[in-house]
Coordinates of C-alpha atoms in Angstrom, one line a residue:
M8 CA 0.0 0.0 0.0
T9 CA 1.1 3.6 -0.7
E10 CA 0.2 6.9 0.9
H11 CA -2.4 7.3 -1.9
T12 CA -4.2 4.0 -1.3
L13 CA -7.1 3.4 1.1
T14 CA -8.2 0.0 2.3
V15 CA -12.0 0.1 2.3
A16 CA -13.6 -3.1 3.8
G17 CA -10.5 -5.0 2.6
V18 CA -10.5 -3.4 -0.9
A19 CA -7.6 -1.2 -2.1
V20 CA -8.7 2.1 -3.6
D21 CA -6.4 4.7 -5.1
T22 CA -7.3 8.2 -4.0
R23 CA -5.6 10.0 -6.9
H24 CA -7.1 11.2 -10.2
W25 CA -6.8 9.1 -13.3
I26 CA -5.5 11.3 -16.1
G27 CA -3.9 10.2 -19.4
G28 CA -3.5 6.6 -18.2
R29 CA -1.7 7.3 -15.0
R30 CA -2.4 8.3 -11.4
V31 CA -2.1 12.0 -10.6
A32 CA -2.1 13.4 -7.1
S33 CA -3.2 16.9 -6.0
A34 CA -1.5 19.1 -3.5
E35 CA -4.7 19.2 -1.4
T36 CA -7.3 16.7 -0.4
F37 CA -10.9 16.5 0.7
T38 CA -12.3 14.1 3.4
D39 CA -14.5 11.3 2.3
V40 CA -16.9 10.2 5.1
S41 CA -19.1 7.1 5.3
P42 CA -22.8 7.8 5.8
I43 CA -23.2 4.6 7.7
D44 CA -21.6 5.8 10.9
G45 CA -20.0 9.1 10.1
S46 CA -16.5 7.6 10.2
V47 CA -13.7 9.1 8.0
I48 CA -12.9 6.8 5.1
G49 CA -9.9 8.8 4.0
E50 CA -8.5 11.7 2.1
I51 CA -9.1 12.1 -1.6
S52 CA -7.1 14.1 -4.1
R53 CA -8.9 17.5 -4.5
G54 CA -8.8 18.6 -8.1
T55 CA -8.2 22.1 -9.3
A56 CA -8.5 23.8 -12.7
L57 CA -5.0 22.4 -13.5
E58 CA -6.1 18.8 -13.1
A59 CA -9.3 19.6 -15.0
A60 CA -7.4 21.1 -17.9
A61 CA -4.9 18.2 -17.9
A62 CA -7.8 15.7 -18.1
V63 CA -9.4 17.5 -21.0
A64 CA -6.0 17.7 -22.8
A65 CA -5.5 14.0 -22.3
A66 CA -9.0 13.3 -23.7
K67 CA -8.4 15.5 -26.7
A68 CA -5.0 13.9 -27.4
A69 CA -6.6 10.4 -27.3
F70 CA -9.7 11.3 -29.3
P71 CA -8.5 10.9 -32.9
A72 CA -7.2 7.3 -32.4
W73 CA -10.2 6.2 -30.4
A74 CA -12.7 7.8 -32.8
A75 CA -10.9 5.9 -35.7
T76 CA -11.0 2.6 -33.8
S77 CA -13.5 0.3 -35.5
R78 CA -16.9 -0.3 -34.0
A79 CA -16.1 -4.0 -33.4
E80 CA -12.9 -3.1 -31.5
R81 CA -14.6 -0.5 -29.3
A82 CA -17.4 -3.0 -28.5
R83 CA -14.8 -5.7 -27.7
I84 CA -13.1 -3.4 -25.2
L85 CA -16.4 -2.3 -23.6
H86 CA -17.3 -6.0 -23.1
A87 CA -13.9 -6.5 -21.5
V88 CA -14.7 -3.6 -19.1
A89 CA -18.0 -5.4 -18.3
D90 CA -16.1 -8.6 -17.6
G91 CA -13.9 -6.7 -15.2
V92 CA -16.9 -5.3 -13.4
E93 CA -18.4 -8.7 -13.0
K94 CA -15.2 -10.1 -11.6
R95 CA -15.2 -7.4 -8.9
I96 CA -18.9 -7.1 -8.1
E97 CA -18.3 -8.0 -4.4
E98 CA -15.5 -5.4 -4.1
L99 CA -17.4 -2.7 -5.9
S100 CA -20.5 -3.4 -3.8
I101 CA -18.9 -3.2 -0.4
V102 CA -16.9 -0.1 -1.4
E103 CA -20.0 1.7 -2.7
T104 CA -22.1 0.8 0.3
T105 CA -19.4 2.1 2.6
D106 CA -19.1 5.3 0.5
N107 CA -22.8 6.2 -0.1
G108 CA -24.8 4.1 2.3
A109 CA -27.1 2.3 -0.2
L110 CA -28.0 -1.3 0.6
L111 CA -25.3 -3.9 0.2
R112 CA -27.7 -6.5 -1.0
S113 CA -29.0 -4.2 -3.7
H114 CA -25.5 -3.5 -4.9
R115 CA -24.7 -7.2 -5.1
R116 CA -27.9 -8.3 -6.8
G117 CA -29.0 -5.4 -8.9
V118 CA -26.8 -2.3 -9.1
M119 CA -23.4 -3.7 -9.9
P120 CA -24.7 -6.3 -12.4
R121 CA -26.5 -3.3 -14.0
V122 CA -23.1 -1.5 -14.3
A123 CA -21.8 -4.4 -16.3
H124 CA -25.0 -4.5 -18.4
N125 CA -24.5 -0.8 -19.2
F126 CA -21.3 -1.5 -21.0
R127 CA -22.6 -4.6 -22.7
F128 CA -25.8 -3.0 -23.9
F129 CA -24.1 0.0 -25.5
A130 CA -21.4 -2.1 -27.0
D131 CA -24.0 -4.3 -28.6
W132 CA -26.2 -1.4 -29.7
L133 CA -23.2 0.2 -31.4
L134 CA -22.8 -2.8 -33.6
K135 CA -26.4 -2.6 -34.9
L136 CA -26.7 1.2 -35.0
E137 CA -27.9 2.2 -38.4
H138 CA -30.6 4.1 -40.3
E139 CA -32.0 2.7 -43.5
D140 CA -30.9 4.6 -46.5
F141 CA -33.7 6.5 -48.3
E142 CA -34.2 8.2 -51.6
T143 CA -35.0 11.8 -52.5
R144 CA -35.7 12.4 -56.2
G145 CA -33.3 9.6 -57.1
H146 CA -30.6 10.8 -54.6
T147 CA -29.5 8.5 -51.8
N148 CA -29.5 9.7 -48.2
H149 CA -27.2 7.9 -45.8
V150 CA -27.3 8.7 -42.0
S151 CA -24.2 8.1 -39.9
W152 CA -23.1 8.8 -36.4
D153 CA -19.7 10.5 -36.1
P154 CA -17.8 10.7 -32.7
A155 CA -18.2 14.2 -31.3
G156 CA -15.1 14.6 -29.2
P157 CA -14.1 14.9 -25.5
S158 CA -17.1 14.5 -23.2
V159 CA -17.4 15.8 -19.7
L160 CA -19.7 13.6 -17.5
I161 CA -20.7 14.9 -14.1
T162 CA -22.5 12.4 -11.9
P163 CA -24.5 12.2 -8.7
W164 CA -23.9 10.5 -5.4
N165 CA -27.1 8.5 -5.0
A166 CA -26.1 5.6 -7.3
P167 CA -22.6 6.6 -8.2
L168 CA -21.2 3.9 -10.4
M169 CA -24.5 2.8 -12.1
L170 CA -25.4 6.4 -13.1
A171 CA -21.8 7.2 -14.1
T172 CA -21.6 4.2 -16.4
W173 CA -25.0 5.0 -17.8
K174 CA -23.1 8.0 -19.4
V175 CA -19.6 6.6 -19.7
A176 CA -20.6 3.5 -21.7
P177 CA -22.5 5.2 -24.5
A178 CA -20.0 8.0 -24.7
L179 CA -17.1 5.5 -25.2
A180 CA -19.2 3.4 -27.5
A181 CA -19.8 6.4 -29.6
G182 CA -16.1 6.9 -30.1
N183 CA -15.8 9.9 -27.7
T184 CA -13.2 10.2 -25.0
V185 CA -14.4 10.9 -21.4
V186 CA -13.6 13.1 -18.4
L187 CA -15.7 11.8 -15.5
K188 CA -16.2 14.0 -12.5
P189 CA -17.9 11.9 -9.7
A190 CA -19.7 13.5 -6.8
E191 CA -17.4 14.4 -3.9
W192 CA -19.6 12.6 -1.4
S193 CA -19.1 9.2 -3.2
P194 CA -15.9 9.2 -5.4
L195 CA -14.5 5.7 -4.6
T196 CA -16.0 3.4 -7.2
A197 CA -15.1 5.8 -10.0
S198 CA -11.5 5.3 -9.1
L199 CA -12.0 1.5 -9.2
L200 CA -13.6 1.8 -12.6
A201 CA -10.5 3.5 -13.9
D202 CA -8.5 0.5 -12.8
I203 CA -10.9 -1.9 -14.4
A204 CA -11.0 0.1 -17.7
A205 CA -7.2 0.1 -17.9
E206 CA -7.0 -3.6 -17.2
A207 CA -9.6 -4.1 -20.0
G208 CA -7.3 -2.4 -22.5
L209 CA -8.9 1.0 -22.8
P210 CA -6.2 3.2 -24.3
A211 CA -4.6 5.9 -22.1
G212 CA -6.5 9.2 -22.2
V213 CA -9.8 7.7 -23.4
F214 CA -11.2 7.6 -19.9
N215 CA -10.1 10.1 -17.2
V216 CA -11.4 10.7 -13.7
V217 CA -11.0 14.0 -11.9
Q218 CA -12.2 14.2 -8.3
G219 CA -13.1 17.3 -6.3
Y220 CA -15.6 19.9 -5.6
G221 CA -17.8 21.1 -8.5
S222 CA -17.5 24.7 -7.3
E223 CA -13.7 24.4 -7.7
I224 CA -13.3 22.4 -10.9
G225 CA -16.7 22.4 -12.6
D226 CA -16.3 25.6 -14.6
A227 CA -12.9 24.6 -15.8
L228 CA -14.4 21.4 -17.2
T229 CA -17.7 22.8 -18.6
S230 CA -16.3 26.0 -20.1
H231 CA -13.4 24.3 -21.8
P232 CA -13.3 25.0 -25.6
D233 CA -12.1 21.5 -26.4
V234 CA -15.1 19.8 -24.7
R235 CA -17.7 18.7 -27.2
R236 CA -20.4 17.2 -25.0
I237 CA -21.5 17.7 -21.3
S238 CA -23.9 15.3 -19.5
F239 CA -25.0 16.1 -16.0
T240 CA -27.3 14.5 -13.4
G241 CA -28.1 16.6 -10.4
S242 CA -29.9 19.7 -9.2
V243 CA -31.5 22.5 -11.1
P244 CA -29.4 25.3 -9.7
T245 CA -26.2 23.5 -10.6
A246 CA -27.6 22.7 -14.1
R247 CA -28.1 26.4 -14.6
R248 CA -24.5 27.2 -13.8
I249 CA -23.3 24.5 -16.1
A250 CA -25.5 25.8 -18.9
E251 CA -24.2 29.3 -18.5
S252 CA -20.6 27.9 -18.4
A253 CA -21.2 25.9 -21.6
A254 CA -23.0 28.6 -23.5
G255 CA -19.8 30.4 -24.6
N256 CA -18.8 27.4 -26.6
L257 CA -22.4 26.3 -27.5
T258 CA -21.4 22.9 -26.0
P259 CA -24.4 20.5 -26.3
L260 CA -25.9 19.5 -22.9
S261 CA -27.8 16.5 -21.6
L262 CA -29.4 17.4 -18.2
E263 CA -31.3 15.1 -15.8
L264 CA -32.4 17.2 -12.9
G265 CA -34.7 15.2 -10.7
G266 CA -38.3 15.6 -10.0
K267 CA -41.4 15.7 -7.8
S268 CA -43.2 12.8 -9.4
P269 CA -46.7 11.7 -8.5
L270 CA -48.3 8.3 -7.7
L271 CA -51.9 8.4 -8.8
V272 CA -54.1 5.8 -7.0
F273 CA -57.6 5.4 -8.4
A274 CA -60.4 3.7 -6.5
D275 CA -60.5 0.8 -9.0
A276 CA -56.8 0.0 -8.3
D277 CA -55.7 -3.1 -6.6
L278 CA -54.8 -1.5 -3.2
D279 CA -52.3 -4.1 -2.3
V280 CA -50.4 -3.3 -5.5
A281 CA -50.8 0.4 -4.9
V282 CA -49.5 0.2 -1.4
D283 CA -46.5 -1.9 -2.5
L284 CA -45.7 0.7 -5.1
A285 CA -46.1 3.5 -2.5
V286 CA -43.8 1.9 0.1
E287 CA -41.2 1.2 -2.6
Q288 CA -40.7 5.0 -2.8
Y289 CA -38.6 4.7 0.3
D290 CA -36.0 2.9 -1.7
N291 CA -32.4 4.1 -1.2
A292 CA -33.7 6.2 1.8
G293 CA -35.7 8.3 -0.7
Q294 CA -32.6 9.3 -2.6
V295 CA -34.0 8.4 -6.0
C296 CA -34.7 11.0 -8.7
L297 CA -37.6 9.0 -10.1
A298 CA -39.3 8.4 -6.8
A299 CA -43.1 9.1 -6.8
T300 CA -43.0 11.3 -3.7
R301 CA -46.5 12.8 -4.1
F302 CA -49.3 10.3 -3.5
L303 CA -52.6 11.4 -5.1
V304 CA -55.3 9.1 -3.9
E305 CA -59.0 9.0 -4.8
E306 CA -61.0 10.2 -1.8
S307 CA -63.2 7.1 -1.6
V308 CA -60.2 4.8 -0.9
A309 CA -57.8 7.3 0.8
E310 CA -58.5 6.2 4.3
E311 CA -58.1 2.5 3.5
F312 CA -55.0 3.2 1.4
T313 CA -53.4 5.2 4.3
R314 CA -54.2 2.5 6.8
R315 CA -52.5 -0.2 4.7
F316 CA -49.6 2.0 3.9
V317 CA -48.9 2.7 7.6
E318 CA -49.0 -1.0 8.4
K319 CA -46.7 -1.8 5.5
A320 CA -44.3 0.9 6.3
A321 CA -44.1 -0.3 9.9
T322 CA -42.6 -3.6 8.7
L323 CA -39.5 -1.8 7.2
T324 CA -36.2 -2.2 9.0
Q325 CA -33.9 0.9 9.0
G326 CA -30.3 0.5 9.9
D327 CA -26.9 -0.6 8.8
P328 CA -27.1 -1.1 5.0
R329 CA -24.5 -3.9 5.2
H330 CA -27.0 -6.1 7.0
E331 CA -29.1 -8.4 4.8
T332 CA -32.3 -7.6 6.7
T333 CA -32.1 -3.8 6.3
D334 CA -34.6 -2.1 4.1
I335 CA -33.6 1.5 4.5
G336 CA -30.1 2.8 5.1
P337 CA -28.8 6.2 6.0
N338 CA -28.9 9.4 4.1
I339 CA -25.7 10.4 2.3
H340 CA -24.4 13.2 4.5
P341 CA -25.4 15.2 7.6
R342 CA -25.9 18.2 5.5
Q343 CA -28.4 16.4 3.4
L344 CA -30.2 15.1 6.5
E345 CA -30.4 18.6 7.9
K346 CA -31.9 19.7 4.6
I347 CA -34.5 16.9 4.7
D348 CA -35.4 17.7 8.3
A349 CA -35.8 21.4 7.6
F350 CA -38.3 20.6 4.8
V351 CA -40.3 18.5 7.2
Q352 CA -40.2 20.8 10.1
R353 CA -41.3 23.8 7.9
A354 CA -44.2 21.6 6.6
L355 CA -45.3 20.6 10.1
A356 CA -45.2 24.2 11.2
A357 CA -47.4 25.1 8.2
G358 CA -50.0 22.6 9.3
A359 CA -49.0 19.3 7.8
R360 CA -49.6 16.1 9.8
A361 CA -47.0 13.3 10.1
V362 CA -48.9 10.1 9.7
V363 CA -45.5 8.2 9.6
G364 CA -42.2 9.5 10.9
G365 CA -41.6 13.3 10.7
H366 CA -38.3 13.3 12.5
R367 CA -34.6 12.3 12.3
K368 CA -33.5 9.2 14.1
D369 CA -29.9 10.3 14.6
I370 CA -27.2 12.2 12.7
Q371 CA -27.2 9.8 9.8
Y372 CA -30.7 8.4 9.5
Y373 CA -34.1 10.0 8.8
A374 CA -37.3 8.2 9.8
P375 CA -39.4 7.2 6.8
T376 CA -42.1 9.9 6.7
L377 CA -45.6 10.4 5.2
L378 CA -47.2 13.9 5.5
T379 CA -50.9 14.6 5.0
D380 CA -52.9 17.9 5.2
V381 CA -50.6 19.6 2.7
A382 CA -51.6 22.3 0.3
Q383 CA -50.8 22.0 -3.4
D384 CA -48.8 25.2 -3.4
S385 CA -46.8 24.3 -0.3
E386 CA -43.1 23.9 -0.4
I387 CA -43.2 20.3 0.6
V388 CA -45.4 19.5 -2.4
Q389 CA -43.6 21.6 -4.9
E390 CA -39.9 21.1 -4.1
E391 CA -37.7 18.0 -4.3
V392 CA -36.7 16.9 -0.8
F393 CA -34.5 13.9 -1.9
G394 CA -35.0 11.9 1.3
P395 CA -37.6 9.4 2.7
V396 CA -40.4 12.0 2.8
L397 CA -43.7 11.5 1.0
T398 CA -46.9 13.5 0.9
L399 CA -50.5 12.4 0.5
Q400 CA -53.3 14.4 -1.1
T401 CA -56.7 13.3 -2.3
F402 CA -58.8 14.0 -5.5
S403 CA -62.4 13.4 -6.5
T404 CA -62.2 13.3 -10.3
E405 CA -59.9 12.1 -13.0
E406 CA -59.5 15.6 -14.2
E407 CA -58.5 16.8 -10.7
A408 CA -55.9 14.0 -10.4
V409 CA -54.3 15.0 -13.7
R410 CA -54.3 18.7 -12.7
L411 CA -52.6 18.0 -9.4
A412 CA -50.1 15.6 -11.0
N413 CA -49.0 18.1 -13.5
D414 CA -49.0 21.1 -11.1
T415 CA -45.3 21.4 -10.3
R416 CA -42.3 22.7 -12.3
F417 CA -41.0 19.2 -12.7
G418 CA -41.8 16.4 -15.2
L419 CA -39.5 13.5 -14.8
A420 CA -41.8 10.5 -14.1
A421 CA -45.2 9.5 -12.9
T422 CA -46.7 6.2 -11.6
L423 CA -50.4 5.2 -12.0
A424 CA -52.4 2.6 -10.2
T425 CA -55.7 1.6 -11.8
A426 CA -57.5 -1.5 -13.1
D427 CA -59.1 0.4 -16.0
A428 CA -57.0 0.2 -19.2
E429 CA -58.9 2.9 -20.9
R430 CA -58.4 5.3 -18.0
A431 CA -54.7 4.4 -17.9
E432 CA -54.4 5.3 -21.6
R433 CA -56.4 8.6 -21.1
V434 CA -54.4 9.7 -18.0
T435 CA -50.9 8.8 -19.2
A436 CA -51.6 10.7 -22.4
Q437 CA -52.1 13.9 -20.3
L438 CA -49.3 13.5 -17.8
V439 CA -46.2 15.6 -18.2
A440 CA -43.4 13.1 -17.6
G441 CA -40.5 11.5 -19.4
T442 CA -41.4 8.1 -18.0
V443 CA -44.8 6.8 -16.9
W444 CA -45.3 3.5 -15.1
V445 CA -48.7 1.8 -14.9
N446 CA -49.2 -0.6 -12.0
C447 CA -45.4 -1.0 -11.7
F448 CA -42.4 1.1 -10.8
F449 CA -38.7 1.4 -11.8
V450 CA -38.9 -1.0 -14.7
R451 CA -36.1 0.4 -16.9
D452 CA -34.8 -0.8 -20.3
L453 CA -31.7 0.8 -21.7
Q454 CA -33.2 1.0 -25.2
A455 CA -36.0 3.3 -24.0
P456 CA -35.6 7.1 -24.0
F457 CA -34.8 8.5 -20.6
G458 CA -35.1 12.1 -19.5
G459 CA -37.4 14.7 -18.1
S460 CA -39.7 17.6 -19.1
R461 CA -39.8 21.1 -17.8
H462 CA -37.2 21.6 -15.0
S463 CA -36.6 17.8 -14.8
G464 CA -34.1 18.1 -17.7
V465 CA -33.1 18.7 -21.2
G466 CA -32.7 15.9 -23.8
R467 CA -33.1 12.1 -23.8
E468 CA -30.5 9.3 -23.5
G469 CA -30.9 5.6 -23.9
G470 CA -30.6 3.4 -27.0
T471 CA -30.1 5.4 -30.2
W472 CA -31.0 8.6 -28.3
S473 CA -27.7 8.3 -26.5
F474 CA -25.8 8.0 -29.7
D475 CA -27.8 11.0 -31.1
F476 CA -26.4 13.0 -28.2
Y477 CA -22.8 11.8 -28.0
C478 CA -22.3 11.9 -31.8
D479 CA -22.6 14.4 -34.6
V480 CA -25.3 12.9 -36.7
K481 CA -24.5 13.3 -40.4
N482 CA -26.6 12.9 -43.5
T483 CA -24.7 12.2 -46.8
V484 CA -26.7 12.8 -50.0
T485 CA -25.3 11.2 -53.1
A486 CA -26.4 12.0 -56.7
P487 CA -27.3 9.1 -59.0
N488 CA -25.0 8.1 -61.8
G489 CA -22.3 10.5 -60.7
W490 CA -19.4 8.0 -60.9
K491 CA -16.8 7.7 -63.6
N492 CA -16.1 4.3 -64.8
H493 CA -12.4 3.6 -64.2
G494 CA -12.6 0.3 -65.9

């Protein structure tokens, strides 16, 4: 072990940046803390504008060769990265659980296998990416996807590696080079990914990782004239700053900015299904951008729905996320927990009633909470809390349900519980959302478009939509009979 290596649950993690195929240390560090118990994990290299510029320069230098690499070879290397992830699922799982507090069993069974799948899916999609040629007055149109260039990817802390590779995999598949800036509250698995990518044969400079505070290195990355694409997942205020920074170079952006999504429960719904869907919104301690945090329940079944929800929520176990029986772990950071509690206390002071929870359990854990008696224009209904805090309102007509569902500045997702197929079709057609689930939740396919409306984001990624973003899409028009016969 060296001074730049941490041992996290028996796993060695390098704390330095990964730039141009080598480890680079910074003069200063920042402290990484585990949300499980508040213990210090270690000191991480704290990037500056110098490291940001070096990473972009490395990505720019590596771009021509990687862009010229055949689709088949790029796909082969991405599959090798997936192989490396699968070999280290246990290590990646325990490190990420230590770093961000999400359930270890979820990492083992779902999240880290999905990380590998991200690479495999986009590798395979690359090989079949095509648009059928078409004719215009006898001329042939041919659509192609050209690599755009160095891409800056800025990722959140709630599912660090899965959400990072959701961007990294298509960007690399497209032939772009990448600078990944992971969230400072959960940087460790990005460092491990750099090791895995290098072992898989990804050429130096194609994938770079720069750690640190967005306020210190973000502008250096997003305003850089050599950056050709920026993809960000996070808050609306940060997205505004990124957009302003990128505007000078007209750098294309993909922004996924969270939401305040509704769960609509109609009287004809299977209430057992509806309650299961509702309790599922506590997943990852409520730190899920897609979570349906606003329950809109038809008046005639609201009392029964609430009773069943309270009973079901009482069966959840909150505690150490490394334990197999734990259902809800800690929130990511004391600052986030303070923010959550401030939302709840302001709501209670304004007249809301806590049917479940309504308080912090200790410095790391917030009690699962359900608030009723909330006004549509109240802060707790309109603003994203990003914690285990849900609200419940009632409606009397389908029209009212749709109006309440759409009455926020967000539009990321919506969930609908009903036994009436015609109603489901009518309502989903009217909902402002990038994704709508009917009698289910969190069913995601990588070939589907993903993104939000309104303040929930700009653009769509997934399947061909990812390549449309990470590439310069070109149309070549060829005249008929324009060739000389060279015999």
